Short mmCIF file of C-alpha atoms in Angstrom, two decimals:
data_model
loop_
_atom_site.label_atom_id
_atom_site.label_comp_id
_atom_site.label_asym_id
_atom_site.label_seq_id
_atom_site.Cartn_x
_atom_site.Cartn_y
_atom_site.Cartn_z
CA UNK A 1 3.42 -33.21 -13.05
CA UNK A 2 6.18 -35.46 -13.43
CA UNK A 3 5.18 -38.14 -11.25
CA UNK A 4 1.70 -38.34 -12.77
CA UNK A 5 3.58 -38.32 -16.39
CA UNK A 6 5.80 -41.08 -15.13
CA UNK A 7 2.63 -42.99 -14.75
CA UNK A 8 1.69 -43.96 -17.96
CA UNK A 9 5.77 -44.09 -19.26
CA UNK A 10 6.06 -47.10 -21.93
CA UNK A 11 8.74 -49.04 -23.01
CA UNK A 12 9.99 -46.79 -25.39
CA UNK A 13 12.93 -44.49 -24.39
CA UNK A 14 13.28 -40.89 -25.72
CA UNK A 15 16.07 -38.58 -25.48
CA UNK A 16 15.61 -37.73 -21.83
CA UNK A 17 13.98 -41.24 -20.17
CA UNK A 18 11.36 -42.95 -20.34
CA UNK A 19 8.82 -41.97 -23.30
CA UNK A 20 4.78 -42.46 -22.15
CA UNK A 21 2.46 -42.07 -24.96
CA UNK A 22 0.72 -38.57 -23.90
CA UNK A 23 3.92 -36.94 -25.28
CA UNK A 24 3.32 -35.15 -28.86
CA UNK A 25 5.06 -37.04 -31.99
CA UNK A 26 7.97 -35.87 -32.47
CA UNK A 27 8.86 -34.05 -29.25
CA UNK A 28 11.25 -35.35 -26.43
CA UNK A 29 9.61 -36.98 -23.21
CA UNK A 30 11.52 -34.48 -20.60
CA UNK A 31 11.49 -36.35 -17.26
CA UNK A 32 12.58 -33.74 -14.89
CA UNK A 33 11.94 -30.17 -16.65
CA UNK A 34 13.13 -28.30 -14.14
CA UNK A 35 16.98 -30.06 -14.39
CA UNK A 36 17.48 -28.73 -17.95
CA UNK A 37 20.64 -26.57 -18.42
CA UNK A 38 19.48 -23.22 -19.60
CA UNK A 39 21.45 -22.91 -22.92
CA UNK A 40 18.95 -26.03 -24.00
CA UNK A 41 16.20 -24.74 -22.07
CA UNK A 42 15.84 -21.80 -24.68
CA UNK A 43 16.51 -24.08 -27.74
CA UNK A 44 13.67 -26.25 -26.56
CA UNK A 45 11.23 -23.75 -25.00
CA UNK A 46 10.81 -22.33 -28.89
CA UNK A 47 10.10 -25.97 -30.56
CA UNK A 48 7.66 -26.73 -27.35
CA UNK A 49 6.06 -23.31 -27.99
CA UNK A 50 5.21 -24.21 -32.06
CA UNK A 51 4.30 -26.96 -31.01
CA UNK A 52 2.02 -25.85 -27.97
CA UNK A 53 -0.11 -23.82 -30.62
CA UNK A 54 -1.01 -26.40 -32.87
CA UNK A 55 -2.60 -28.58 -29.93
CA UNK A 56 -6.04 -28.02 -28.46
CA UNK A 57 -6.07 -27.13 -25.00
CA UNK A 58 -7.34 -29.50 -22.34
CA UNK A 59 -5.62 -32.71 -23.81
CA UNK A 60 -3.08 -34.70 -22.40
CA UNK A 61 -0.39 -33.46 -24.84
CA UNK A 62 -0.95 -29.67 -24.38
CA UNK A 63 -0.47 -30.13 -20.90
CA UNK A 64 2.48 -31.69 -21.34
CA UNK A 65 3.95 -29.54 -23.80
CA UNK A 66 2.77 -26.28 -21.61
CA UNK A 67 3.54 -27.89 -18.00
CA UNK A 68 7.37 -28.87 -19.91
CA UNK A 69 7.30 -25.37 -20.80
CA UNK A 70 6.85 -23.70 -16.99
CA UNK A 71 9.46 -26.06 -15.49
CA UNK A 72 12.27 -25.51 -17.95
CA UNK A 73 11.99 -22.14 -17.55
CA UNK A 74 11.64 -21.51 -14.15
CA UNK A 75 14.93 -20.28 -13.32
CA UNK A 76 13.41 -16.87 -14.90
CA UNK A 77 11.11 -16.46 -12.16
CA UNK A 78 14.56 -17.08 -9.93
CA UNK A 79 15.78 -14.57 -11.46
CA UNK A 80 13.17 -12.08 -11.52
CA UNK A 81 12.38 -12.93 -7.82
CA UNK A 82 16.17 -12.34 -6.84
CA UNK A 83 15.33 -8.64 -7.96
CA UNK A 84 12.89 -8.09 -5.20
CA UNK A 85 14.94 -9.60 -2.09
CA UNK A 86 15.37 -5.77 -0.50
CA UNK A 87 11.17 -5.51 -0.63
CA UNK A 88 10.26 -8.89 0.13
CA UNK A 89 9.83 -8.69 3.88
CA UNK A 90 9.59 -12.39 4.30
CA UNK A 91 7.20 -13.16 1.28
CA UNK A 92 9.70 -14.97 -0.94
CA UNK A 93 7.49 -18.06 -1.98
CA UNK A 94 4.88 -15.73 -2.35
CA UNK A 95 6.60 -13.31 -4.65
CA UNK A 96 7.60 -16.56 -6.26
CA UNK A 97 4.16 -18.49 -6.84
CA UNK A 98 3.24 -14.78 -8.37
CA UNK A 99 6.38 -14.77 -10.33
CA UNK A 100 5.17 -18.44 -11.89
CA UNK A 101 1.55 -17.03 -12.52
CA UNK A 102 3.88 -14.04 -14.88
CA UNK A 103 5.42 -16.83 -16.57
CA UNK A 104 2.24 -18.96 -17.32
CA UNK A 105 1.11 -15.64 -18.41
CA UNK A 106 4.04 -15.53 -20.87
CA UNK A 107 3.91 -18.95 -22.42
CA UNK A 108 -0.08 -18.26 -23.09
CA UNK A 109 0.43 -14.89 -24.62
CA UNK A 110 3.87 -15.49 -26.69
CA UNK A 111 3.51 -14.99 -30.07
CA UNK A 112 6.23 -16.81 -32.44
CA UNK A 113 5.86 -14.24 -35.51
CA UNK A 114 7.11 -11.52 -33.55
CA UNK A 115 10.71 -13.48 -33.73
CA UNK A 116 12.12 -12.30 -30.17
CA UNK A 117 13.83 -14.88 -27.59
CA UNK A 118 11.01 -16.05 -25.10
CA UNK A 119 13.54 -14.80 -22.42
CA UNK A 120 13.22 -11.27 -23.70
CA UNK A 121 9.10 -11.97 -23.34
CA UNK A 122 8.87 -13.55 -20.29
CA UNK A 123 11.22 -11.68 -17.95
CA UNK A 124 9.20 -8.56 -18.31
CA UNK A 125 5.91 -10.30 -17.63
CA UNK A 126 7.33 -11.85 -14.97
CA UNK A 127 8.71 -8.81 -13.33
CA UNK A 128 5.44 -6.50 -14.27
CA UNK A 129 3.13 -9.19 -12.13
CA UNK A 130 5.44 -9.13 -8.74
CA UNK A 131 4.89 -5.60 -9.22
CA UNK A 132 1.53 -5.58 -9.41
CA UNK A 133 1.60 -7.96 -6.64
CA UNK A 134 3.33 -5.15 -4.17
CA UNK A 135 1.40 -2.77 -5.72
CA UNK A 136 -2.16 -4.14 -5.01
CA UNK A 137 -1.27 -7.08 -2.57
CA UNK A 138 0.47 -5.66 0.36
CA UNK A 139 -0.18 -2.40 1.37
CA UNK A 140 -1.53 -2.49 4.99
CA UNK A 141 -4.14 -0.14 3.95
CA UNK A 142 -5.56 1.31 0.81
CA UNK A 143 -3.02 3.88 -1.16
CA UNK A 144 -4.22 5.51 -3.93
CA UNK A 145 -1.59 4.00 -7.43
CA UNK A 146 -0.17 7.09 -8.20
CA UNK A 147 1.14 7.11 -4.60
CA UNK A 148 2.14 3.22 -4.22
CA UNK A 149 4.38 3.96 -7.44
CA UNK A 150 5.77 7.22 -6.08
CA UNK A 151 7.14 5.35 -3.18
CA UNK A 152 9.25 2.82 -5.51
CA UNK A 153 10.46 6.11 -7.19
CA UNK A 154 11.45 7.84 -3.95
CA UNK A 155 12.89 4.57 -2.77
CA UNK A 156 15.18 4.06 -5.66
CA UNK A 157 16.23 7.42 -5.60
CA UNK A 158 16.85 7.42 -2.05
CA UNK A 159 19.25 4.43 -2.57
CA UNK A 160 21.25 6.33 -5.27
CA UNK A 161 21.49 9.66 -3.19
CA UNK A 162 22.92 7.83 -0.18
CA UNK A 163 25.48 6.39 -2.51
CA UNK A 164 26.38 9.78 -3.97
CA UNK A 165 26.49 11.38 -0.55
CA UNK A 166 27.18 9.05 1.99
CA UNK A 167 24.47 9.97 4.38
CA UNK A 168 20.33 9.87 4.05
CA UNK A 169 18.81 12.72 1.47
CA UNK A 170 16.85 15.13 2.55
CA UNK A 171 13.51 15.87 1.21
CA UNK A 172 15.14 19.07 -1.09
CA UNK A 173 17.27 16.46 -2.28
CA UNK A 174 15.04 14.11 -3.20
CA UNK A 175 12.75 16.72 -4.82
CA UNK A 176 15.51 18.38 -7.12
CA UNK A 177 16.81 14.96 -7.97
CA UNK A 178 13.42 13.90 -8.95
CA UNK A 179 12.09 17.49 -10.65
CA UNK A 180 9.36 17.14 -8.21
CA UNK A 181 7.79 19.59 -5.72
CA UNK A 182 9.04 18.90 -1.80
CA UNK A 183 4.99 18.83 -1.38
CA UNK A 184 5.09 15.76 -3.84
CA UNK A 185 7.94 14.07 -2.18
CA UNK A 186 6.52 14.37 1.29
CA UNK A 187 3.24 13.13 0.57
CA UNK A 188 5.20 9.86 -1.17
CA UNK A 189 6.87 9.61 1.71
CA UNK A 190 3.79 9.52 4.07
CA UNK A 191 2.06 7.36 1.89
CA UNK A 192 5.00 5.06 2.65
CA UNK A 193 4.41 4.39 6.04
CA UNK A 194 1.28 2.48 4.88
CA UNK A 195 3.25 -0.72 3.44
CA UNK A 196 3.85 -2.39 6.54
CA UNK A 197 1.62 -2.30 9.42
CA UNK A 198 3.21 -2.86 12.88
CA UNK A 199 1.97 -4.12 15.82
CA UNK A 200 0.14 -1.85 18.48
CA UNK A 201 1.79 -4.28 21.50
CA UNK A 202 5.62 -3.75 19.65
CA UNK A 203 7.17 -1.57 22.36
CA UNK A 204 9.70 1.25 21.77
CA UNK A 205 12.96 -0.09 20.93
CA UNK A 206 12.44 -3.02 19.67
CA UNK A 207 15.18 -3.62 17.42
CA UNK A 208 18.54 -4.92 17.17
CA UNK A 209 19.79 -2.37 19.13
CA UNK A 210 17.04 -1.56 21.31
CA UNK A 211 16.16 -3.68 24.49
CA UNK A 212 12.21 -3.12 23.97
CA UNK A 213 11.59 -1.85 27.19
CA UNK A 214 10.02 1.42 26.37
CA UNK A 215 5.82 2.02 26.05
CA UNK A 216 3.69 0.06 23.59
CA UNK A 217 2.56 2.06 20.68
CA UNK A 218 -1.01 1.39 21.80
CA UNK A 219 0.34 3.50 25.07
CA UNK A 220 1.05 6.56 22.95
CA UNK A 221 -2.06 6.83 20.75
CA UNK A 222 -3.90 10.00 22.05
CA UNK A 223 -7.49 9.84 23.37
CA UNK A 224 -9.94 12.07 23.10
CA UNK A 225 -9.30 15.69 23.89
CA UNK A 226 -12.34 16.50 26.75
CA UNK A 227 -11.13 20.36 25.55
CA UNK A 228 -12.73 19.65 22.39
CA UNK A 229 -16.31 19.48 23.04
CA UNK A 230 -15.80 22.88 25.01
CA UNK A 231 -14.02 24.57 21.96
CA UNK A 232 -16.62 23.10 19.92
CA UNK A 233 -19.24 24.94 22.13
CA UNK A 234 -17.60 28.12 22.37
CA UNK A 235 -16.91 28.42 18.14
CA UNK A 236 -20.70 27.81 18.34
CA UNK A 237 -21.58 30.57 20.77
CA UNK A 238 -19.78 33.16 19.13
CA UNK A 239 -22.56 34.24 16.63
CA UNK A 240 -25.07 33.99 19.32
CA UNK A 241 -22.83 36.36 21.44
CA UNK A 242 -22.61 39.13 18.93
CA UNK A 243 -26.49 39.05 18.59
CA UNK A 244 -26.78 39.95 22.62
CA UNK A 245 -26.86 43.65 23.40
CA UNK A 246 -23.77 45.69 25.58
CA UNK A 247 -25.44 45.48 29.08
CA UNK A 248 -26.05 41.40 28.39
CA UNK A 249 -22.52 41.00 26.94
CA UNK A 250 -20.90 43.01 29.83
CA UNK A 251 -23.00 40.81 32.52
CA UNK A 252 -21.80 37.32 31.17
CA UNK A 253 -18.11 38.71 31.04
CA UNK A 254 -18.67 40.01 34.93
CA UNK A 255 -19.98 37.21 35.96
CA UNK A 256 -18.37 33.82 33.95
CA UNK A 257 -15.19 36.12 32.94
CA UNK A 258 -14.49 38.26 36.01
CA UNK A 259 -16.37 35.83 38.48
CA UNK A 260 -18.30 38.52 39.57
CA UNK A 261 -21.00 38.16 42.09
CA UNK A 262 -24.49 39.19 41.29
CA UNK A 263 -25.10 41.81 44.00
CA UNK A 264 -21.49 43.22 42.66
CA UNK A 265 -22.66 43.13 38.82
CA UNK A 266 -25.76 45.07 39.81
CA UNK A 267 -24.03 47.63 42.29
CA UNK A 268 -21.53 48.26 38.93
CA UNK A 269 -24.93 48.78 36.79
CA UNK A 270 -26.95 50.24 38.99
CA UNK A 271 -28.95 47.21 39.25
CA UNK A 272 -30.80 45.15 41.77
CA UNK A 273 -29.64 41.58 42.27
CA UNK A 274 -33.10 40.57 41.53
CA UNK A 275 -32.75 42.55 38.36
CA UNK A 276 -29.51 40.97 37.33
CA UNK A 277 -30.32 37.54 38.02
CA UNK A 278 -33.85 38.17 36.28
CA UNK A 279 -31.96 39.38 32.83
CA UNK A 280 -28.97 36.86 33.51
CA UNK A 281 -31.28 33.97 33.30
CA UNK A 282 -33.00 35.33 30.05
CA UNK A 283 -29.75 36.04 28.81
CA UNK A 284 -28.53 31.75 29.53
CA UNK A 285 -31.99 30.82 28.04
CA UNK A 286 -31.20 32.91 24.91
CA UNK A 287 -28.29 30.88 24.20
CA UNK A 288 -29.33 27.59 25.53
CA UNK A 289 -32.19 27.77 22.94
CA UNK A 290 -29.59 29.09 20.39
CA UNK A 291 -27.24 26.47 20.64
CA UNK A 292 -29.74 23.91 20.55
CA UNK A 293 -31.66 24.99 17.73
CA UNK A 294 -28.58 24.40 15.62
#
């Protein structure tokens, strides 16, 4: 902004350089906003701000007078940024353009009849849109709100109680500190884990202590359980086993459970082999249909 302001500087010299004619009458030409201490920062960020609401938006001198306005007062979105170093996970000048949107935000919204310092306005926005920003922004996958804002509670908490007693809380802890159900605190604590997404190559250990030479994480994720399907297909053939009569039941269990032979089943029944493969295949077909039909 500066450079392109530069561009059209006159003659004329204000209070701080070089005055071009874009700049409102009566206002000082500010060459390098961002360079004002912050004592005069605050003295001029309330005559810029009068001033910004008498002029029409889109000219020349409003975007001087609201450009002025973002670089003077920049070191707010310093400071509001410095607040977030612990959660910034190497997103600084992110968290920073955001913290600049918070202050345009301000200047746009500040109201002059409400007689409060800008500072006292601004800070708050500022902070309330890096929040948003973690809240909505950069969560590896979706969390529901409720959850996203339990986890700044739990980790704020967490901070104080390993102050107080020199060691990690544990989840009692943390619930009787907060008045909250363990339940409550566990699920914030789950929800947690979704934040930050790690890699599936990063391999056990991999830290500042560890060497990294254990198995990937992609090595540890289970596959699928061939069990499964079987479980699934005995739940199923329950019912259909409790519809089969006692000589049927007793048949299956001799011959899949004891591993009976046919001629054996039919000498303990009193049955020809032909008989007991004749009802033993009925029996199959029964619950072949059955389970299909479902």
């Amino acid at each position: 902004m500066t450079s392109s302001v530069n561009s059209h500087a006159t003659t004329a010299v204000g209070p701080f350089g070089p005055e071009p004619s874009g700049v409102p009458e009566g206002l000082p030409w500010i060459e390098d906003a961002a360079d004002v201490a912050p004592g005069d920062a605050r003295a001029l960020s309330r005559v810029f701000l009068a001033r910004l609401r008498t002029l029409e938006e889109g000219t020349g001198e409003y975007q001087y007078v609201r450009g002025t306005l973002i670089e003077m007062n920049l070191s707010l979105v310093g400071f509001a940024v410095r607040r977030f170093r612990d959660r910034g996970n190497g997103e600084t000048e992110d968290i920073t353009q955001v913290g600049t949107i918070g202050l345009i935000k301000a200047i746009d919204r500040f109201d002059l009849s409400r007689e409060v310092e800008f500072t006292s306005f601004a800070i708050p926005c500022i902070v309330g849109e890096i929040k948003r920003f973690f809240r909505d922004a950069t969560w590896a996958v979706h969390v529901p709100r409720h959850l996203q804002e339990l986890r700044f509670t739990l980790a704020r908490s967490r901070e104080v109680l390993a102050t107080a007693l020199n060691r990690p809380p544990t989840v009692r802890e943390l619930a009787a500190h907060l008045d909250m159900a363990e339940e409550k605190v566990v699920e914030g604590l789950v929800a947690a884990n979704g934040h930050v997404a790690g890699s599936l190559d990063t391999r056990a250990g991999d830290d500042e202590a560890g060497d990294g030479g254990g198995p990937g994480y992609a090595e540890t994720i289970g596959g699928p359980d061939p069990a499964l399907e079987l479980f699934e297909d005995l739940h199923a053939l329950g019912p259909l086993l409790r519809r089969l009569d006692d000589r049927e039941r007793a048949i299956l269990e001799m011959r899949f459970g004891q591993e009976m032979t046919q001629a054996d089943i039919g000498r303990h029944l009193g049955l020809s082999q032909m008989h007991v493969s004749r009802l033993l295949a009925r029996t199959l077909d029964e619950l072949r249909t059955g389970l299909l039909g479902q």
